[in-house]
């Protein structure tokens, strides 16, 4: 049987996340299984512009499912935000005989893909690859579960010292504008406070949780601070806290890029594998300009426009649970 699409390009772009490799592997093998050639584009959109492209065989993607990061490398590519850059990218696609693109990344990557798809009428499928879990239309994103587990392991270790030295540990968590990692990690580690962008009144939150006698039975605390919940992140919260309670023994830990790396969890490997296979299937069904997501454990197709423009909210019951369980 002849398929309209004979060759697909795959790239990873923006912030890397664990199990991007599992997604690449799935795209390559599902493509080959369906008689489609898959070409790897290196360094995100930069590779499309510079022509860093090569065909990937099944062997090329063996032994990578357990590796963090991305074998295709990633980058931020300002040139792709210009019409000239995208023209060059299109010319290279033509030269390589690439009929469609599968892009693995976050909302920036999807925004670029959508613009490109509209400009040149190219089928583009997005796979949600970000630790932040901030893409609307999918319950989870590739790398989120691994990152959550990494944070949990790190904070569990900090808890030992917090308890031994009777300290307040402020732990800064990455997550762009979203509090999913911070709130869920807070529940998982039994943090006393979670400060996230979706909820305001930072000073009041700290005061209420630590200063109002709630802590009578505890002499150490873990406070998780989402990096952008307050300007200056955990350092700012530390200053507020020290001013209000000079008696507290406060320490700040910034997890930073630690939470991006590492071998992906089983959940992430399975998610990425399913999404990669579904991306090829979607192209065979002549889908274009969609993100493949998972809702209630079912694969769903979500228009890229909607995935980008709709804000995903935190679950109210999780916020409530966090408050109740931190007494
Ligand atoms: P993420 O995909 O993780 O959100 P970025 O926001 O850094 O990461 O976006 C990744 C890349 O997507 C950018 O470096 C750029 O090449 C491309 N991109 C982002 N926004 C646009 C846009 N408006 N037009 C074209 N390309 C874009």
Coordinates of C-alpha atoms and ligand atoms in Angstrom, one line a residue:
X1 CA 0.0 0.0 0.0
X2 CA 1.3 3.5 -0.9
X3 CA 1.3 6.1 1.9
X4 CA 1.2 9.8 1.0
X5 CA 4.0 10.4 3.6
X6 CA 7.2 8.6 2.8
X7 CA 9.7 10.4 5.1
X8 CA 9.2 12.0 8.5
X9 CA 11.6 14.3 10.4
X10 CA 11.9 14.0 14.1
X11 CA 13.4 16.6 16.5
X12 CA 13.7 17.5 20.1
X13 CA 13.6 21.2 21.0
X14 CA 13.6 23.5 24.0
X15 CA 14.3 22.2 27.5
X16 CA 15.2 18.5 27.5
X17 CA 13.2 16.0 29.5
X18 CA 13.8 12.4 30.5
X19 CA 12.2 9.8 28.1
X20 CA 12.6 12.1 25.1
X21 CA 14.9 9.2 23.9
X22 CA 12.1 6.7 24.4
X23 CA 9.9 8.9 22.2
X24 CA 12.5 9.1 19.5
X25 CA 13.0 5.4 19.5
X26 CA 9.2 4.8 19.2
X27 CA 8.9 7.2 16.3
X28 CA 11.8 5.6 14.4
X29 CA 10.6 2.0 15.0
X30 CA 6.9 2.8 14.3
X31 CA 7.9 4.6 11.2
X32 CA 10.0 1.8 9.9
X33 CA 7.2 -0.7 10.7
X34 CA 4.9 1.3 8.5
X35 CA 7.4 1.7 5.6
X36 CA 8.2 5.3 6.5
X37 CA 11.8 6.5 6.5
X38 CA 12.6 8.6 9.7
X39 CA 15.2 11.2 9.7
X40 CA 16.7 12.7 12.9
X41 CA 17.1 16.4 12.9
X42 CA 19.8 17.5 15.4
X43 CA 19.7 20.4 17.9
X44 CA 16.0 21.2 17.4
X45 CA 15.1 23.8 14.8
X46 CA 18.7 24.8 14.5
X47 CA 19.4 21.4 12.8
X48 CA 16.5 22.0 10.4
X49 CA 18.0 25.4 9.4
X50 CA 21.6 24.2 9.2
X51 CA 20.8 20.9 7.6
X52 CA 22.0 18.7 10.4
X53 CA 19.8 15.8 9.4
X54 CA 20.4 12.0 9.0
X55 CA 18.3 8.9 8.5
X56 CA 17.9 6.8 11.7
X57 CA 17.8 3.0 11.6
X58 CA 16.3 0.7 14.2
X59 CA 19.8 0.1 15.5
X60 CA 20.5 3.8 15.9
X61 CA 17.9 3.9 18.6
X62 CA 18.7 0.7 20.4
X63 CA 19.9 1.0 24.0
X64 CA 18.5 4.5 24.5
X65 CA 15.2 3.9 26.2
X66 CA 16.8 4.1 29.6
X67 CA 18.9 7.2 29.0
X68 CA 17.9 10.7 30.0
X69 CA 18.4 13.7 27.8
X70 CA 18.1 13.4 24.1
X71 CA 20.4 11.7 21.5
X72 CA 19.2 14.3 19.0
X73 CA 20.4 17.1 21.2
X74 CA 18.2 20.2 21.8
X75 CA 18.5 23.9 21.5
X76 CA 16.8 27.2 21.6
X77 CA 16.8 28.6 18.1
X78 CA 15.9 32.3 17.7
X79 CA 16.5 32.1 13.9
X80 CA 13.4 29.9 13.6
X81 CA 11.3 32.8 14.9
X82 CA 12.2 34.7 11.7
X83 CA 10.6 34.1 8.2
X84 CA 14.1 33.8 6.7
X85 CA 15.1 31.1 9.2
X86 CA 11.9 29.1 8.5
X87 CA 12.4 29.5 4.7
X88 CA 15.8 27.9 5.1
X89 CA 14.3 25.1 7.2
X90 CA 11.7 24.5 4.6
X91 CA 14.3 24.3 1.8
X92 CA 16.3 21.8 3.8
X93 CA 13.1 19.7 4.3
X94 CA 12.5 19.7 0.6
X95 CA 16.2 18.8 -0.1
X96 CA 16.0 15.9 2.4
X97 CA 12.6 14.7 1.0
X98 CA 10.9 15.1 4.5
X99 CA 7.1 15.3 4.1
X100 CA 6.1 15.8 7.8
X101 CA 7.6 16.7 11.1
X102 CA 7.3 15.2 14.6
X103 CA 8.4 17.7 17.2
X104 CA 9.1 16.7 20.8
X105 CA 9.1 19.7 23.2
X106 CA 7.1 22.2 25.1
X107 CA 4.8 25.1 24.2
X108 CA 7.6 27.2 22.6
X109 CA 8.4 24.2 20.3
X110 CA 4.7 23.8 19.5
X111 CA 4.3 27.5 18.8
X112 CA 7.1 27.3 16.3
X113 CA 5.7 24.1 14.7
X114 CA 2.3 25.7 14.3
X115 CA 3.7 28.8 12.6
X116 CA 5.8 26.6 10.3
X117 CA 3.0 24.3 9.5
X118 CA 0.7 27.1 8.5
X119 CA 3.3 28.9 6.5
X120 CA 4.3 25.9 4.4
X121 CA 1.3 23.6 4.7
X122 CA 3.3 20.8 6.3
X123 CA 1.8 18.1 8.5
X124 CA 3.2 18.6 12.0
X125 CA 2.6 16.4 15.1
X126 CA 3.7 17.5 18.6
X127 CA 4.7 15.2 21.4
X128 CA 4.5 16.9 24.8
X129 CA 8.1 16.7 26.1
X130 CA 8.6 18.9 29.2
X131 CA 9.2 18.2 32.9
X132 CA 6.8 21.1 33.7
X133 CA 3.6 19.3 32.8
X134 CA 2.2 22.6 31.7
X135 CA 0.6 21.6 28.4
X136 CA -3.2 21.6 28.2
X137 CA -4.9 18.6 26.7
X138 CA -2.7 15.9 28.2
X139 CA -2.8 14.6 31.8
X140 CA 0.9 14.2 31.8
X141 CA 3.9 15.2 29.7
X142 CA 7.0 13.2 28.9
X143 CA 9.6 13.6 31.7
X144 CA 7.3 14.9 34.3
X145 CA 7.0 11.7 36.4
X146 CA 10.8 11.3 36.4
X147 CA 11.4 14.8 37.5
X148 CA 8.8 14.5 40.2
X149 CA 10.6 11.4 41.5
X150 CA 14.0 13.1 41.4
X151 CA 12.6 16.0 43.4
X152 CA 11.1 13.6 45.9
X153 CA 14.4 11.8 46.4
X154 CA 16.4 15.0 46.8
X155 CA 13.9 16.5 49.3
X156 CA 13.7 13.3 51.3
X157 CA 17.5 13.6 51.8
X158 CA 17.2 17.3 52.8
X159 CA 14.5 16.2 55.3
X160 CA 17.0 14.2 57.2
X161 CA 19.2 17.2 57.8
X162 CA 16.2 19.5 58.4
X163 CA 15.1 17.2 61.2
X164 CA 18.5 16.5 62.7
X165 CA 19.4 20.2 62.9
X166 CA 15.8 21.6 63.5
X167 CA 16.0 23.8 60.4
X168 CA 13.6 25.3 57.9
X169 CA 14.7 24.2 54.5
X170 CA 13.5 26.3 51.5
X171 CA 13.8 24.2 48.4
X172 CA 13.4 26.0 45.0
X173 CA 11.8 23.9 42.3
X174 CA 11.9 24.7 38.5
X175 CA 8.7 24.7 36.5
X176 CA 8.4 27.9 34.4
X177 CA 5.0 29.4 35.2
X178 CA 3.4 26.2 36.5
X179 CA 3.2 24.7 40.0
X180 CA 2.5 21.1 39.1
X181 CA 5.9 19.8 40.0
X182 CA 6.0 21.9 43.2
X183 CA 2.6 21.0 44.5
X184 CA 2.8 17.3 43.7
X185 CA 6.2 17.0 45.1
X186 CA 5.0 18.8 48.2
X187 CA 2.3 16.2 48.7
X188 CA 4.8 13.4 48.0
X189 CA 7.4 14.5 50.5
X190 CA 5.0 15.8 53.1
X191 CA 6.2 19.4 52.9
X192 CA 4.8 21.9 55.3
X193 CA 4.3 24.6 52.6
X194 CA 4.2 24.7 48.8
X195 CA 4.4 28.2 47.2
X196 CA 3.2 28.1 43.7
X197 CA 2.3 30.7 41.0
X198 CA -1.3 29.6 40.9
X199 CA -1.8 30.7 44.5
X200 CA -0.7 34.2 45.7
X201 CA 0.0 35.8 49.0
X202 CA 3.4 34.3 49.7
X203 CA 4.1 36.0 53.0
X204 CA 0.7 35.0 54.3
X205 CA 1.1 31.4 53.2
X206 CA 4.4 31.1 55.1
X207 CA 3.1 32.9 58.1
X208 CA 0.0 30.8 58.3
X209 CA 1.8 27.5 57.9
X210 CA 4.8 28.1 60.1
X211 CA 4.1 31.0 62.3
X212 CA 0.7 30.5 63.7
X213 CA 1.3 27.7 66.1
X214 CA 0.5 25.1 63.7
X215 CA 4.0 23.9 64.0
X216 CA 3.9 23.4 67.7
X217 CA 4.4 19.7 67.3
X218 CA 7.2 20.1 64.8
X219 CA 10.6 21.7 65.0
X220 CA 11.7 21.5 61.4
X221 CA 10.0 22.4 58.1
X222 CA 10.3 21.8 54.4
X223 CA 9.0 24.6 52.2
X224 CA 8.9 24.0 48.5
X225 CA 9.1 27.2 46.4
X226 CA 8.3 27.3 42.7
X227 CA 11.0 29.4 41.1
X228 CA 8.6 32.0 39.6
X229 CA 6.0 32.1 42.4
X230 CA 7.8 35.1 43.9
X231 CA 10.5 37.3 42.3
X232 CA 13.8 36.1 43.5
X233 CA 12.5 32.6 44.3
X234 CA 13.4 30.8 47.5
X235 CA 16.0 33.5 48.5
X236 CA 13.2 36.0 48.7
X237 CA 11.1 33.7 50.8
X238 CA 14.0 33.1 53.1
X239 CA 14.4 36.9 53.6
X240 CA 10.7 37.3 54.4
X241 CA 10.9 34.4 56.8
X242 CA 14.1 35.5 58.6
X243 CA 12.7 38.9 59.1
X244 CA 9.4 37.6 60.6
X245 CA 11.1 34.9 62.5
X246 CA 14.8 35.6 63.3
X247 CA 14.8 32.6 65.6
X248 CA 14.4 30.2 62.6
X249 CA 17.4 28.4 61.4
X250 CA 16.8 28.8 57.6
X251 CA 18.6 27.2 54.7
X252 CA 18.0 27.5 50.9
X253 CA 18.6 24.7 48.4
X254 CA 18.1 25.2 44.7
X255 CA 17.6 22.0 42.8
X256 CA 18.0 23.6 39.4
X257 CA 18.8 21.4 36.5
X258 CA 19.2 18.4 38.7
X259 CA 15.5 17.8 38.3
X260 CA 15.9 17.6 34.5
X261 CA 18.2 14.6 34.1
X262 CA 18.4 11.0 34.9
X263 CA 17.1 7.7 33.7
X264 CA 13.3 7.9 33.0
X265 CA 10.8 6.1 35.2
X266 CA 8.7 3.2 33.8
X267 CA 5.7 5.6 33.6
X268 CA 7.7 8.0 31.4
X269 CA 9.2 5.3 29.2
X270 CA 5.7 3.8 28.6
X271 CA 4.1 7.2 28.0
X272 CA 6.8 8.3 25.5
X273 CA 6.7 4.9 23.7
X274 CA 2.9 5.1 23.3
X275 CA 3.0 8.7 22.1
X276 CA 5.7 8.0 19.6
X277 CA 3.8 5.2 18.1
X278 CA 0.6 7.2 18.1
X279 CA 2.4 10.1 16.3
X280 CA 3.1 7.9 13.3
X281 CA -0.4 6.5 13.4
X282 CA -1.8 10.0 13.4
X283 CA 0.2 10.9 10.3
X284 CA -1.1 7.8 8.5
X285 CA -4.6 9.1 9.4
X286 CA -3.6 12.4 7.7
X287 CA -3.7 14.4 10.9
X288 CA -1.8 17.7 10.9
X289 CA -1.1 20.4 13.5
X290 CA -2.1 18.3 16.5
X291 CA -0.5 17.3 19.8
X292 CA -0.8 13.7 20.9
X293 CA -1.8 13.5 24.5
X294 CA -3.1 11.1 27.1
X295 CA -6.4 11.6 28.9
X296 CA -7.7 9.0 31.3
X297 CA -5.1 6.6 29.9
X298 CA -6.4 7.0 26.4
X299 CA -4.5 8.5 23.5
X300 CA -6.1 11.8 22.3
X301 CA -5.5 14.2 19.5
X302 CA -5.5 17.9 20.6
X303 CA -5.2 20.8 18.1
X304 CA -1.8 22.5 18.6
X305 CA -3.5 25.8 18.8
X306 CA -5.6 24.6 21.8
X307 CA -2.6 23.0 23.6
X308 CA -0.7 26.2 23.3
X309 CA -3.4 28.7 24.2
X310 CA -5.2 27.1 27.0
X311 CA -4.0 27.3 30.5
X312 CA -3.9 24.0 32.5
X313 CA -4.9 24.5 36.0
X314 CA -3.8 22.7 39.2
X315 CA -6.3 20.3 40.8
X316 CA -8.2 22.1 43.6
X317 CA -8.3 18.9 45.6
X318 CA -4.6 18.6 45.6
X319 CA -4.1 22.1 46.9
X320 CA -6.7 21.3 49.6
X321 CA -5.0 18.0 50.5
X322 CA -1.7 19.8 50.7
X323 CA -3.1 22.2 53.3
X324 CA -4.8 19.6 55.3
X325 CA -1.9 17.2 55.4
X326 CA 0.7 19.9 56.4
X327 CA -0.8 20.6 59.9
Ligands
LIG1 P1 9.9 24.7 25.0 O1 9.6 24.0 23.7 O2 10.5 23.8 26.0 O3 8.8 25.6 25.5 P2 11.2 27.2 24.1 O4 10.2 28.1 24.6 O5 12.6 27.6 24.3 O6 11.1 25.7 24.7 O7 11.0 27.0 22.5 C1 11.8 26.2 21.7 C2 12.1 26.8 20.4 O8 10.8 26.9 19.7 C3 12.6 28.2 20.3 O9 14.0 28.2 20.6 C4 12.3 28.6 18.9 O10 13.2 28.0 18.0 C5 10.9 27.9 18.7 N1 9.9 28.9 18.9 C6 9.3 29.3 20.0 N2 8.4 30.3 19.8 C7 8.4 30.5 18.5 C8 7.6 31.3 17.6 N3 6.7 32.2 18.1 N4 7.8 31.2 16.3 C9 8.7 30.4 15.8 N5 9.5 29.5 16.5 C10 9.3 29.6 17.9

